[in-house]
Short mmCIF file of C-alpha atoms in Angstrom, two decimals:
data_model
loop_
_atom_site.label_atom_id
_atom_site.label_comp_id
_atom_site.label_asym_id
_atom_site.label_seq_id
_atom_site.Cartn_x
_atom_site.Cartn_y
_atom_site.Cartn_z
CA MET A 348 122.45 114.49 56.90
CA ILE A 349 121.96 110.75 57.11
CA SER A 350 118.89 109.16 58.62
CA ILE A 351 118.51 105.41 59.12
CA ARG A 352 115.42 103.82 60.63
CA ASN A 353 114.92 100.12 61.34
CA LEU A 354 117.31 99.05 58.62
CA SER A 355 117.83 95.33 58.02
CA LYS A 356 119.89 93.52 55.43
CA ASN A 357 120.30 89.78 54.97
CA TYR A 358 122.67 87.79 52.80
CA GLU A 359 120.82 84.49 52.40
CA GLU A 360 120.92 83.10 55.94
CA VAL A 361 123.26 85.71 57.41
CA GLN A 362 121.68 88.76 59.03
CA ALA A 363 124.27 91.41 58.22
CA LEU A 364 122.30 94.32 59.71
CA LYS A 365 119.57 93.83 62.29
CA ASN A 366 117.03 96.61 62.64
CA ILE A 367 119.48 99.47 63.08
CA SER A 368 118.63 103.15 63.48
CA LEU A 369 120.88 106.18 63.63
CA GLU A 370 121.18 109.82 62.59
CA VAL A 371 124.25 111.65 61.35
CA LYS A 372 124.22 115.45 61.72
CA PRO A 373 125.62 117.88 59.14
CA LYS A 374 129.35 118.56 59.36
CA GLU A 375 130.11 116.00 62.02
CA ILE A 376 132.79 113.32 61.98
CA PHE A 377 130.74 110.23 62.65
CA GLY A 378 132.65 107.06 63.52
CA LEU A 379 131.31 103.55 62.98
CA ILE A 380 133.37 101.38 65.28
CA GLY A 381 133.43 97.60 65.35
CA PRO A 382 135.36 94.45 64.44
CA ASP A 383 135.52 92.64 61.09
CA GLY A 384 132.19 91.08 60.22
CA ALA A 385 130.18 93.57 62.31
CA GLY A 386 128.36 94.96 59.25
CA LYS A 387 130.36 98.19 58.74
CA THR A 388 130.99 97.75 55.02
CA THR A 389 127.42 96.57 54.37
CA LEU A 390 126.05 99.73 55.97
CA MET A 391 128.48 101.89 54.06
CA ARG A 392 127.55 100.27 50.75
CA ILE A 393 123.85 100.81 51.44
CA LEU A 394 124.39 104.49 52.27
CA THR A 395 126.48 105.02 49.14
CA SER A 396 123.70 103.45 47.00
CA LEU A 397 125.83 100.46 46.02
CA LEU A 398 123.74 97.82 47.76
CA LEU A 399 119.99 97.31 48.18
CA PHE A 400 118.50 96.58 51.61
CA ASP A 401 115.60 94.44 52.77
CA GLU A 402 113.70 96.54 55.29
CA GLY A 403 113.67 100.00 56.85
CA GLU A 404 114.06 103.59 55.71
CA VAL A 405 117.28 105.27 54.64
CA GLN A 406 117.79 108.89 53.66
CA VAL A 407 121.06 110.48 52.64
CA MET A 408 120.88 114.28 52.28
CA GLY A 409 117.11 113.79 52.38
CA LYS A 410 117.13 111.45 49.37
CA SER A 411 116.59 107.74 48.99
CA PRO A 412 119.65 105.72 47.95
CA ILE A 413 117.33 103.55 45.85
CA SER A 414 115.25 106.03 43.85
CA ASP A 415 117.66 109.00 43.99
CA TYR A 416 120.92 107.14 43.67
CA GLN A 417 122.13 109.44 40.89
CA PHE A 418 121.79 112.53 43.07
CA ILE A 419 123.51 110.78 45.95
CA ARG A 420 126.40 109.52 43.83
CA ASN A 421 127.03 113.04 42.55
CA HIS A 422 127.19 114.49 46.04
CA ILE A 423 129.16 111.98 48.03
CA GLY A 424 132.77 110.87 48.04
CA TYR A 425 133.54 107.23 48.82
CA MET A 426 136.86 105.67 49.66
CA PRO A 427 136.47 101.89 49.87
CA GLY A 428 138.66 99.75 52.10
CA LYS A 429 140.44 98.28 49.13
CA PHE A 430 142.50 100.55 46.83
CA SER A 431 140.38 100.81 43.71
CA LEU A 432 141.94 103.43 41.45
CA TYR A 433 143.67 102.53 38.19
CA GLU A 434 147.11 101.10 38.95
CA ASP A 435 148.23 101.53 35.33
CA LEU A 436 147.44 105.25 35.25
CA THR A 437 149.68 107.87 36.82
CA VAL A 438 148.68 109.87 39.88
CA GLU A 439 147.74 112.84 37.69
CA GLU A 440 145.85 110.71 35.14
CA ASN A 441 143.79 109.06 37.86
CA LEU A 442 142.79 112.40 39.31
CA SER A 443 142.01 113.96 35.92
CA PHE A 444 139.93 110.92 35.06
CA PHE A 445 137.77 111.18 38.18
CA ALA A 446 137.54 114.97 37.83
CA ASN A 447 136.34 114.48 34.27
CA ILE A 448 133.66 111.97 35.24
CA PHE A 449 132.24 114.47 37.71
CA GLY A 450 132.50 117.33 35.20
CA THR A 451 135.18 119.21 37.07
CA THR A 452 138.97 119.69 36.98
CA ILE A 453 141.86 119.28 39.42
CA GLU A 454 142.27 123.08 39.36
CA LYS A 455 138.67 123.73 40.43
CA SER A 456 138.97 121.42 43.41
CA TYR A 457 142.51 122.38 44.25
CA ASP A 458 141.55 124.40 47.29
CA LEU A 459 139.97 121.36 48.94
CA ILE A 460 142.60 118.76 48.08
CA LYS A 461 145.65 121.03 48.22
CA ASP A 462 147.03 119.91 51.60
CA ILE A 463 146.79 116.25 50.69
CA TYR A 464 147.69 116.57 47.00
CA GLN A 465 150.88 118.51 47.75
CA GLN A 466 152.21 115.44 49.54
CA ILE A 467 151.86 113.28 46.42
CA GLU A 468 152.41 115.97 43.77
CA PRO A 469 156.16 115.21 43.49
CA PHE A 470 155.12 111.75 42.23
CA LYS A 471 152.36 112.87 39.89
CA LYS A 472 153.98 111.19 36.87
CA ARG A 473 154.32 107.89 38.70
CA LYS A 474 151.88 105.04 38.09
CA ALA A 475 149.47 104.53 40.98
CA GLY A 476 150.47 100.86 41.22
CA ALA A 477 154.05 101.89 42.06
CA LEU A 478 153.11 104.08 45.03
CA SER A 479 153.62 103.11 48.69
CA GLY A 480 150.56 102.24 50.78
CA GLY A 481 150.43 105.66 52.40
CA MET A 482 150.69 107.46 49.06
CA LYS A 483 147.97 105.31 47.50
CA GLN A 484 145.72 106.20 50.39
CA LYS A 485 146.32 109.93 49.88
CA LEU A 486 145.65 109.59 46.16
CA ALA A 487 142.41 107.68 46.83
CA LEU A 488 141.35 110.41 49.24
CA CYS A 489 142.04 113.15 46.66
CA ALA A 490 139.97 111.22 44.10
CA ALA A 491 137.10 110.88 46.58
CA LEU A 492 137.16 114.64 47.17
CA ILE A 493 137.62 115.83 43.60
CA HIS A 494 133.96 116.90 43.13
CA TYR A 495 133.59 118.71 46.49
CA PRO A 496 131.28 116.10 48.04
CA LYS A 497 128.87 117.01 50.85
CA ILE A 498 129.50 113.71 52.62
CA LEU A 499 132.71 111.73 52.59
CA PHE A 500 132.46 107.98 53.29
CA LEU A 501 135.69 106.36 54.43
CA ASP A 502 135.64 102.58 54.85
CA GLU A 503 138.40 101.53 57.25
CA PRO A 504 140.98 104.03 55.99
CA THR A 505 143.47 103.13 58.75
CA THR A 506 143.26 99.34 58.81
CA GLY A 507 146.70 97.73 58.72
CA VAL A 508 148.35 101.14 58.88
CA ASP A 509 151.05 101.83 61.48
CA PRO A 510 150.32 104.19 64.39
CA VAL A 511 152.20 107.17 62.94
CA SER A 512 150.48 107.00 59.56
CA ARG A 513 147.16 106.55 61.36
CA LYS A 514 147.73 109.78 63.29
CA GLU A 515 148.61 111.62 60.09
CA PHE A 516 145.51 110.35 58.35
CA TRP A 517 143.25 111.47 61.20
CA HIS A 518 144.91 114.85 61.10
CA ILE A 519 143.93 115.12 57.43
CA ILE A 520 140.35 114.08 58.21
CA GLN A 521 140.08 116.73 60.89
CA GLN A 522 141.41 119.40 58.53
CA LEU A 523 138.74 118.47 55.97
CA HIS A 524 136.14 119.14 58.56
CA HIS A 525 136.83 122.86 58.16
CA HIS A 526 135.51 122.61 54.61
CA ASP A 527 131.96 121.85 55.82
CA ILE A 528 132.11 118.21 54.82
CA THR A 529 130.23 115.58 56.80
CA ILE A 530 132.47 112.58 57.38
CA PHE A 531 131.25 109.04 57.94
CA VAL A 532 134.21 106.82 58.79
CA SER A 533 134.50 103.20 59.90
CA THR A 534 137.33 101.64 61.90
CA PRO A 535 138.12 98.53 63.93
CA TYR A 536 140.48 100.54 66.18
CA MET A 537 138.70 101.53 69.38
CA ASP A 538 141.31 104.16 70.24
CA GLU A 539 140.24 106.19 67.19
CA ALA A 540 136.79 106.73 68.70
CA ASN A 541 137.97 109.80 70.59
CA LEU A 542 138.91 111.50 67.32
CA CYS A 543 135.27 111.48 66.15
CA ASP A 544 132.51 113.90 67.14
CA ARG A 545 130.03 111.08 67.67
CA ILE A 546 130.33 107.32 67.36
CA ALA A 547 128.23 104.21 66.94
CA LEU A 548 129.52 100.91 68.31
CA ILE A 549 128.51 98.05 66.04
CA ASP A 550 128.84 94.29 66.48
CA LYS A 551 127.20 91.33 64.69
CA GLY A 552 124.90 93.66 62.74
CA GLU A 553 123.59 95.48 65.78
CA ILE A 554 124.26 99.00 67.03
CA LEU A 555 125.33 98.66 70.66
CA ASN A 556 125.38 102.38 71.45
CA VAL A 557 125.42 105.81 69.75
CA ASP A 558 126.73 108.85 71.60
CA LEU A 559 129.62 111.28 72.11
CA PRO A 560 132.83 109.29 72.69
CA GLU A 561 133.23 110.74 76.19
CA ASN A 562 129.70 109.67 77.15
CA ILE A 563 130.28 106.16 75.87
CA SER A 564 133.48 105.77 77.90
CA LYS A 565 131.54 106.80 80.99
CA ALA A 566 128.73 104.32 80.32
CA PHE A 567 130.62 101.54 82.12
CA ASP A 568 128.43 100.60 85.06
CA LYS A 569 130.93 98.81 87.33
CA THR A 570 134.03 99.75 89.30
CA LEU A 571 137.03 98.95 87.17
CA TYR A 572 140.35 97.97 88.75
CA ALA A 573 143.73 98.04 87.04
CA ILE A 574 146.03 95.43 88.57
CA GLN A 575 149.66 94.42 88.06
CA CYS A 576 151.97 91.98 89.80
CA HIS A 577 155.56 90.81 89.61
CA GLU A 578 154.70 87.35 88.21
CA GLY A 579 153.12 88.77 85.06
CA ASN A 580 149.64 89.04 83.59
CA TYR A 581 149.12 85.39 82.74
CA GLN A 582 149.46 84.19 86.34
CA LEU A 583 147.47 87.21 87.53
CA ILE A 584 144.56 86.49 85.18
CA LYS A 585 144.51 82.83 86.19
CA LYS A 586 144.36 83.67 89.89
CA LEU A 587 141.71 86.36 89.45
CA ARG A 588 139.54 83.97 87.48
CA GLU A 589 139.64 81.52 90.39
CA TYR A 590 138.53 84.23 92.85
CA THR A 591 135.09 83.66 94.40
CA HIS A 592 133.94 87.19 93.59
CA PHE A 593 135.31 87.24 90.06
CA ASP A 594 133.19 89.05 87.47
CA SER A 595 135.49 89.79 84.49
CA VAL A 596 139.18 90.07 83.75
CA PHE A 597 141.23 90.77 80.65
CA PRO A 598 144.69 92.08 79.75
CA PHE A 599 144.81 95.82 79.09
CA GLY A 600 148.19 97.24 78.12
CA GLU A 601 150.72 96.42 80.83
CA GLU A 602 147.96 95.89 83.41
CA VAL A 603 144.87 93.72 83.64
CA HIS A 604 141.40 95.20 83.98
CA TYR A 605 139.22 93.48 86.56
CA THR A 606 135.64 93.87 87.77
CA ASP A 607 134.29 92.27 90.92
CA ALA A 608 130.85 90.80 91.54
CA ARG A 609 130.53 92.88 94.72
CA ALA A 610 129.59 96.54 94.54
CA THR A 611 131.47 97.71 97.63
CA ASP A 612 134.98 99.06 97.81
CA ILE A 613 137.08 95.90 98.04
CA GLU A 614 140.54 96.91 96.86
CA SER A 615 142.28 95.56 99.95
CA ASP A 616 140.30 92.28 99.81
CA ILE A 617 141.48 91.61 96.27
CA LYS A 618 145.05 92.45 97.18
CA LEU A 619 144.97 90.14 100.17
CA TYR A 620 143.56 87.29 98.08
CA LEU A 621 146.27 87.69 95.45
CA GLU A 622 149.02 87.78 98.07
CA GLU A 623 147.64 84.61 99.66
CA SER A 624 147.69 83.05 96.20
CA GLY A 625 151.45 83.57 96.09
CA LEU A 626 151.69 86.67 93.89
CA THR A 627 154.00 89.52 94.87
CA SER A 628 154.46 93.30 94.29
CA ILE A 629 150.74 93.69 93.68
CA GLN A 630 149.61 97.11 92.54
CA ILE A 631 145.90 97.77 92.39
CA ARG A 632 144.02 100.98 91.65
CA LYS A 633 140.66 102.12 90.41
CA THR A 634 140.79 103.26 86.82
CA ALA A 635 138.58 105.12 84.35
CA SER A 636 136.92 102.95 81.73
CA THR A 637 137.77 103.37 78.05
CA ILE A 638 135.63 102.83 74.95
CA GLU A 639 137.15 99.37 74.67
CA ASP A 640 136.04 98.39 78.19
CA VAL A 641 132.53 99.54 77.34
CA PHE A 642 132.57 97.69 74.02
CA ILE A 643 133.62 94.46 75.74
CA SER A 644 130.94 94.78 78.40
CA LEU A 645 128.24 95.55 75.79
CA MET A 646 129.36 92.57 73.69
CA ASN A 647 129.12 90.32 76.75
CA LYS A 648 125.60 91.56 77.51
CA ASN A 649 124.59 90.89 73.95
CA MET B 941 168.35 81.33 79.54
CA GLU B 942 168.44 79.46 76.25
CA LYS B 943 168.34 81.71 73.20
CA ILE B 944 165.90 80.58 70.52
CA ILE B 945 166.65 83.37 68.07
CA GLU B 946 170.03 85.05 67.86
CA SER B 947 170.73 87.65 65.19
CA THR B 948 174.02 89.49 64.71
CA GLU B 949 174.21 92.32 62.19
CA LEU B 950 171.76 90.52 59.93
CA THR B 951 171.42 92.43 56.66
CA LYS B 952 169.39 92.20 53.46
CA THR B 953 169.89 94.38 50.44
CA PHE B 954 167.88 94.46 47.22
CA GLY B 955 170.16 96.12 44.65
CA ASP B 956 171.00 99.58 46.05
CA PHE B 957 168.30 99.38 48.69
CA THR B 958 169.11 98.13 52.19
CA ALA B 959 165.84 96.75 53.55
CA VAL B 960 167.35 95.38 56.76
CA ASN B 961 170.53 96.95 58.06
CA LYS B 962 172.69 95.07 60.59
CA ILE B 963 170.03 94.09 63.10
CA THR B 964 171.33 92.53 66.31
CA PHE B 965 168.98 91.05 68.89
CA ASP B 966 168.06 87.82 70.64
CA VAL B 967 164.88 86.13 71.80
CA LYS B 968 164.87 83.72 74.73
CA LYS B 969 162.98 80.51 75.37
CA GLY B 970 159.41 81.14 76.52
CA GLU B 971 159.62 84.83 75.70
CA ILE B 972 156.90 86.83 73.95
CA PHE B 973 158.87 89.11 71.68
CA GLY B 974 157.15 92.04 69.95
CA PHE B 975 158.65 92.98 66.59
CA LEU B 976 157.39 96.47 65.84
CA GLY B 977 157.95 99.12 63.21
CA ALA B 978 156.18 101.41 60.73
CA ASN B 979 154.90 100.11 57.39
CA GLY B 980 157.94 99.67 55.18
CA ALA B 981 160.47 99.67 58.04
CA GLY B 982 161.76 96.23 57.07
CA LYS B 983 159.81 93.98 59.46
CA SER B 984 158.51 91.60 56.79
CA THR B 985 161.92 91.23 55.15
CA ALA B 986 163.50 90.44 58.53
CA MET B 987 160.76 87.99 59.34
CA ARG B 988 161.15 86.24 55.97
CA MET B 989 164.86 85.75 56.69
CA LEU B 990 164.18 84.37 60.16
CA THR B 991 161.60 81.90 58.86
CA GLY B 992 163.91 80.55 56.17
CA LEU B 993 162.02 82.06 53.23
CA LEU B 994 164.66 84.57 52.16
CA SER B 995 168.45 84.34 52.14
CA PRO B 996 170.21 87.15 54.00
CA THR B 997 172.95 89.22 52.34
CA SER B 998 175.31 89.33 55.32
CA GLY B 999 175.54 88.97 59.10
CA ALA B 1000 174.62 85.89 61.06
CA ALA B 1001 171.53 84.44 62.70
CA THR B 1002 170.22 81.20 64.13
CA VAL B 1003 166.61 80.22 64.73
CA ALA B 1004 165.86 77.22 66.97
CA GLY B 1005 169.57 76.43 66.70
CA TYR B 1006 169.68 76.39 62.89
CA ASP B 1007 171.57 78.74 60.59
CA VAL B 1008 169.47 81.10 58.43
CA PHE B 1009 172.03 80.85 55.58
CA THR B 1010 172.55 77.10 55.38
CA GLU B 1011 169.77 75.33 57.24
CA GLN B 1012 166.60 77.01 55.99
CA GLU B 1013 164.70 73.74 55.53
CA LYS B 1014 165.45 72.68 59.12
CA ILE B 1015 164.23 76.07 60.34
CA LYS B 1016 160.93 75.63 58.51
CA LYS B 1017 160.37 72.27 60.24
CA ASN B 1018 161.02 73.72 63.70
CA ILE B 1019 158.89 76.85 63.63
CA GLY B 1020 155.22 77.68 63.40
CA TYR B 1021 153.93 80.55 61.28
CA MET B 1022 150.62 82.37 61.20
CA SER B 1023 150.01 85.25 58.83
CA GLN B 1024 147.51 88.10 59.08
CA LYS B 1025 145.67 86.58 56.14
CA PHE B 1026 143.66 83.51 57.13
CA SER B 1027 145.62 80.65 55.63
CA LEU B 1028 143.65 77.54 56.48
CA TYR B 1029 141.43 75.91 53.85
CA ASN B 1030 137.89 77.26 53.99
CA ASP B 1031 136.58 74.32 51.95
CA LEU B 1032 137.90 71.73 54.39
CA THR B 1033 136.47 70.93 57.82
CA LEU B 1034 138.36 71.73 60.99
CA MET B 1035 139.56 68.14 61.40
CA GLU B 1036 140.59 67.94 57.73
CA ASN B 1037 142.66 71.11 58.13
CA ILE B 1038 144.30 69.69 61.24
CA THR B 1039 145.09 66.41 59.44
CA PHE B 1040 146.49 68.27 56.44
CA TYR B 1041 148.76 70.62 58.41
CA GLY B 1042 149.75 67.89 60.89
CA GLY B 1043 150.81 65.77 57.90
CA ILE B 1044 152.88 68.59 56.42
CA TYR B 1045 154.68 69.05 59.74
CA GLY B 1046 155.45 65.33 59.82
CA LEU B 1047 153.21 64.25 62.70
CA SER B 1048 152.11 60.59 62.80
CA ASN B 1049 148.45 59.67 62.39
CA THR B 1050 148.18 58.89 66.09
CA GLN B 1051 149.72 62.25 67.00
CA ILE B 1052 147.39 64.07 64.63
CA LYS B 1053 144.34 62.37 66.09
CA GLU B 1054 145.47 62.93 69.67
CA ARG B 1055 146.52 66.56 69.30
CA GLY B 1056 143.61 67.39 67.01
CA GLU B 1057 141.12 66.15 69.58
CA LYS B 1058 142.91 68.02 72.35
CA LEU B 1059 142.83 71.21 70.28
CA ILE B 1060 139.11 70.84 69.58
CA GLU B 1061 138.42 70.22 73.25
CA ARG B 1062 140.61 73.14 74.37
CA LEU B 1063 138.79 75.56 72.05
CA ASP B 1064 135.43 73.97 72.82
CA LEU B 1065 134.74 73.38 69.14
CA GLY B 1066 133.19 69.90 69.29
CA ASN B 1067 129.96 71.11 67.72
CA ILE B 1068 131.64 72.55 64.62
CA LYS B 1069 134.22 69.78 64.13
CA LYS B 1070 132.50 68.57 60.96
CA LYS B 1071 131.63 72.00 59.54
CA LEU B 1072 133.57 73.57 56.71
CA LEU B 1073 135.77 76.35 58.01
CA LYS B 1074 134.00 78.95 55.88
CA GLU B 1075 130.95 78.45 58.11
CA VAL B 1076 132.93 79.18 61.27
CA PRO B 1077 132.63 82.71 62.74
CA LEU B 1078 135.54 85.01 62.04
CA GLY B 1079 136.67 85.39 65.64
CA TRP B 1080 137.15 81.64 65.94
CA LYS B 1081 139.23 81.37 62.82
CA GLN B 1082 142.20 83.28 64.23
CA LYS B 1083 142.20 81.10 67.33
CA ILE B 1084 142.03 77.97 65.17
CA ALA B 1085 144.81 79.23 62.91
CA PHE B 1086 147.03 79.83 65.94
CA SER B 1087 146.31 76.38 67.35
CA VAL B 1088 147.09 74.75 64.01
CA ALA B 1089 150.32 76.76 63.65
CA THR B 1090 151.46 75.34 66.99
CA LEU B 1091 150.13 71.80 66.51
CA HIS B 1092 153.63 70.35 66.04
CA ASN B 1093 154.91 72.04 69.24
CA PRO B 1094 157.47 74.22 67.47
CA LYS B 1095 160.20 75.88 69.52
CA VAL B 1096 159.13 79.24 68.18
CA VAL B 1097 155.98 80.51 66.51
CA PHE B 1098 155.95 83.61 64.27
CA LEU B 1099 152.73 85.61 64.27
CA ASP B 1100 152.36 88.32 61.65
CA GLU B 1101 149.66 90.79 62.79
CA PRO B 1102 147.50 87.99 64.12
CA THR B 1103 144.75 90.19 65.56
CA GLY B 1104 144.04 92.76 62.82
CA GLY B 1105 140.33 93.63 62.74
CA VAL B 1106 139.40 91.09 65.42
CA ASP B 1107 136.85 92.11 68.07
CA PRO B 1108 138.27 93.18 71.47
CA ILE B 1109 137.08 90.09 73.34
CA THR B 1110 138.55 87.64 70.83
CA ARG B 1111 141.73 89.72 70.71
CA ARG B 1112 142.16 89.21 74.44
CA GLN B 1113 141.30 85.52 74.33
CA PHE B 1114 143.91 85.24 71.60
CA TRP B 1115 146.52 86.88 73.81
CA GLU B 1116 145.67 84.53 76.63
CA MET B 1117 146.42 81.62 74.28
CA ILE B 1118 149.76 83.26 73.53
CA TYR B 1119 150.48 83.66 77.27
CA GLU B 1120 149.63 80.01 77.81
CA LYS B 1121 152.00 78.77 75.10
CA ALA B 1122 154.79 81.01 76.39
CA ASP B 1123 154.16 79.73 79.90
CA GLN B 1124 154.70 76.20 78.54
CA GLY B 1125 158.06 77.29 77.12
CA MET B 1126 157.18 78.13 73.52
CA THR B 1127 158.81 81.28 72.16
CA VAL B 1128 156.42 83.72 70.48
CA PHE B 1129 157.60 86.27 67.91
CA VAL B 1130 154.78 88.67 67.05
CA THR B 1131 154.18 91.79 64.98
CA THR B 1132 151.24 94.11 65.66
CA HIS B 1133 149.88 97.58 64.91
CA TYR B 1134 148.00 97.71 68.21
CA MET B 1135 150.29 99.53 70.59
CA ASP B 1136 148.41 98.33 73.67
CA GLU B 1137 149.33 94.81 72.53
CA ALA B 1138 152.98 95.82 72.46
CA GLU B 1139 152.68 96.11 76.23
CA TYR B 1140 151.61 92.47 76.47
CA CYS B 1141 155.06 91.44 75.19
CA HIS B 1142 157.95 90.65 77.49
CA ARG B 1143 160.41 92.48 75.27
CA ILE B 1144 160.18 94.52 72.11
CA SER B 1145 162.28 95.71 69.24
CA MET B 1146 161.28 98.71 67.16
CA MET B 1147 162.51 98.96 63.58
CA VAL B 1148 163.04 102.29 61.82
CA HIS B 1149 164.34 102.40 58.22
CA GLY B 1150 165.76 98.88 58.38
CA GLU B 1151 167.51 99.32 61.73
CA ILE B 1152 166.57 98.47 65.30
CA HIS B 1153 166.23 101.78 67.16
CA GLY B 1154 164.49 100.59 70.31
CA TYR B 1155 165.08 97.31 72.16
CA GLY B 1156 163.99 96.31 75.67
CA THR B 1157 160.99 95.66 77.91
CA PRO B 1158 157.97 97.98 77.46
CA LYS B 1159 158.80 99.52 80.85
CA GLU B 1160 162.42 100.20 79.88
CA LEU B 1161 161.41 101.74 76.56
CA LYS B 1162 158.80 104.00 78.12
CA LYS B 1163 161.40 105.15 80.63
CA GLU B 1164 164.11 105.61 78.01
CA PHE B 1165 161.89 107.81 75.83
CA ASN B 1166 160.06 109.46 78.70
CA ALA B 1167 156.72 108.27 77.31
CA GLN B 1168 153.35 107.48 78.90
CA ASN B 1169 152.62 104.53 76.63
CA MET B 1170 154.00 102.53 73.71
CA ASP B 1171 152.15 104.72 71.23
CA GLU B 1172 154.33 107.66 72.26
CA VAL B 1173 157.48 105.54 72.12
CA PHE B 1174 156.54 104.45 68.61
CA ILE B 1175 155.88 107.97 67.38
CA HIS B 1176 159.04 109.27 68.98
CA LEU B 1177 161.16 106.58 67.33
CA ALA B 1178 159.46 106.60 63.95
CA ARG B 1179 159.41 110.37 63.48
CA GLY B 1180 161.80 111.86 66.04
CA ASP B 1181 161.35 114.77 68.43
CA GLN B 1182 160.38 117.28 65.80
CA TYR B 1183 157.24 115.30 65.05
CA ASN B 1184 154.26 117.34 66.11
CA LEU B 1185 150.81 117.46 64.59
CA LYS B 1186 149.56 120.63 66.22
#
């Protein structure tokens, strides 16, 4: 559905995208996961034909975003990170306006947007500017879907949104999937990776890995220990960092995640060292790596 | 343990709307306190009252020993504040920003020079000291903003979603800086949408519709709501038992 080969994009001296390649299959939820400044929005703007690129080949639905931008624009939906509908128009007016531009009507698309639109329909006479953040987001999504797009591009739809609203939004995305829409979504939240069919990890303009989320979590090549102690994570991290065999350590929820420079099973060694360092009630266990562990280790290698 | 923030039934109404409804809690010296809640639950309003930017309607509260009704200016001098939006000057160099903010917080020139140099050394930023901040990588900016917000050694620093969109390594380095300050006795009051970060806090309060519905250590809250992690606690509190997506 989307094919990118050796794509590069520079802004003056800054290399925003460095020779990236990836494929997005029809009807999948493809997640682009990485921090601010990684190049997520740049890539999204290139794919939606809003930005030119310097090198490489890009095809969206088999068409070039440069020469066939009109075709692409008619067949994709795009929800930018910033709310960009008309704040002075009502909910209904905004939707009618976008329907009109694409030569359709709210009624014709109702089947697709129904589940989302019903949640904002009680406020259809309200101006978009007076809606809450969550409502604005639902309206923007309806507008992006009004012409039955083949691909939906969502640029950080859940940034700054609380965990409950994030869950609800992902539920909506997964429902849309049943309408044969390919979804290309970006997010800085690593824990959303598991909600996608496939993901690409991106950092500083480079793709670190592309795979199924479960394969990426497993790609961690060291034994990972989860450790806790009575004195708290700060003291624990300090002591672990002073350990002769220290490889990496960082806080992870209520525990710290630690890797050791040795490959052998050394749980009891670590425990003994920490006890000798004056820490108490030490709990140590091997733990499964998450996407975030893998992301951190790939960033360090980079 | 000395209490740095003490709030008793603190309330703020806007016309008919009660944004913050009788919140009672305290934060101790050297504590990392997580202030959580859904969008629109009243966190920002509460935070604005505690930082002396908004007058409460009723109740009582002190911050760093000063009254939120009558001593707002003294509160402002004794706290640090860092917002989710980068608030240093991009067109000034690092040292110029430090001098500017140090001046605002009433530090002497000697103090500014001394602490500024220590900050630069601590963050290992010697090579970018003379660069404009807009040329500094994003990940660094949050760490710099935090260091500048604590330059005057405030008793308590308020952090409003300090790590939004930051890469996972920087996010953790940032939390280590928070741990370090807390270890030195500074109180840290922080809001976040990352529920794994909620577990880094010593204690937490969870706001729902203007009220505090959860209050305790992450361990206590998980036990109280029979949850595996803070995400589940949050969802339980924000939407109740009937909440189910399946």
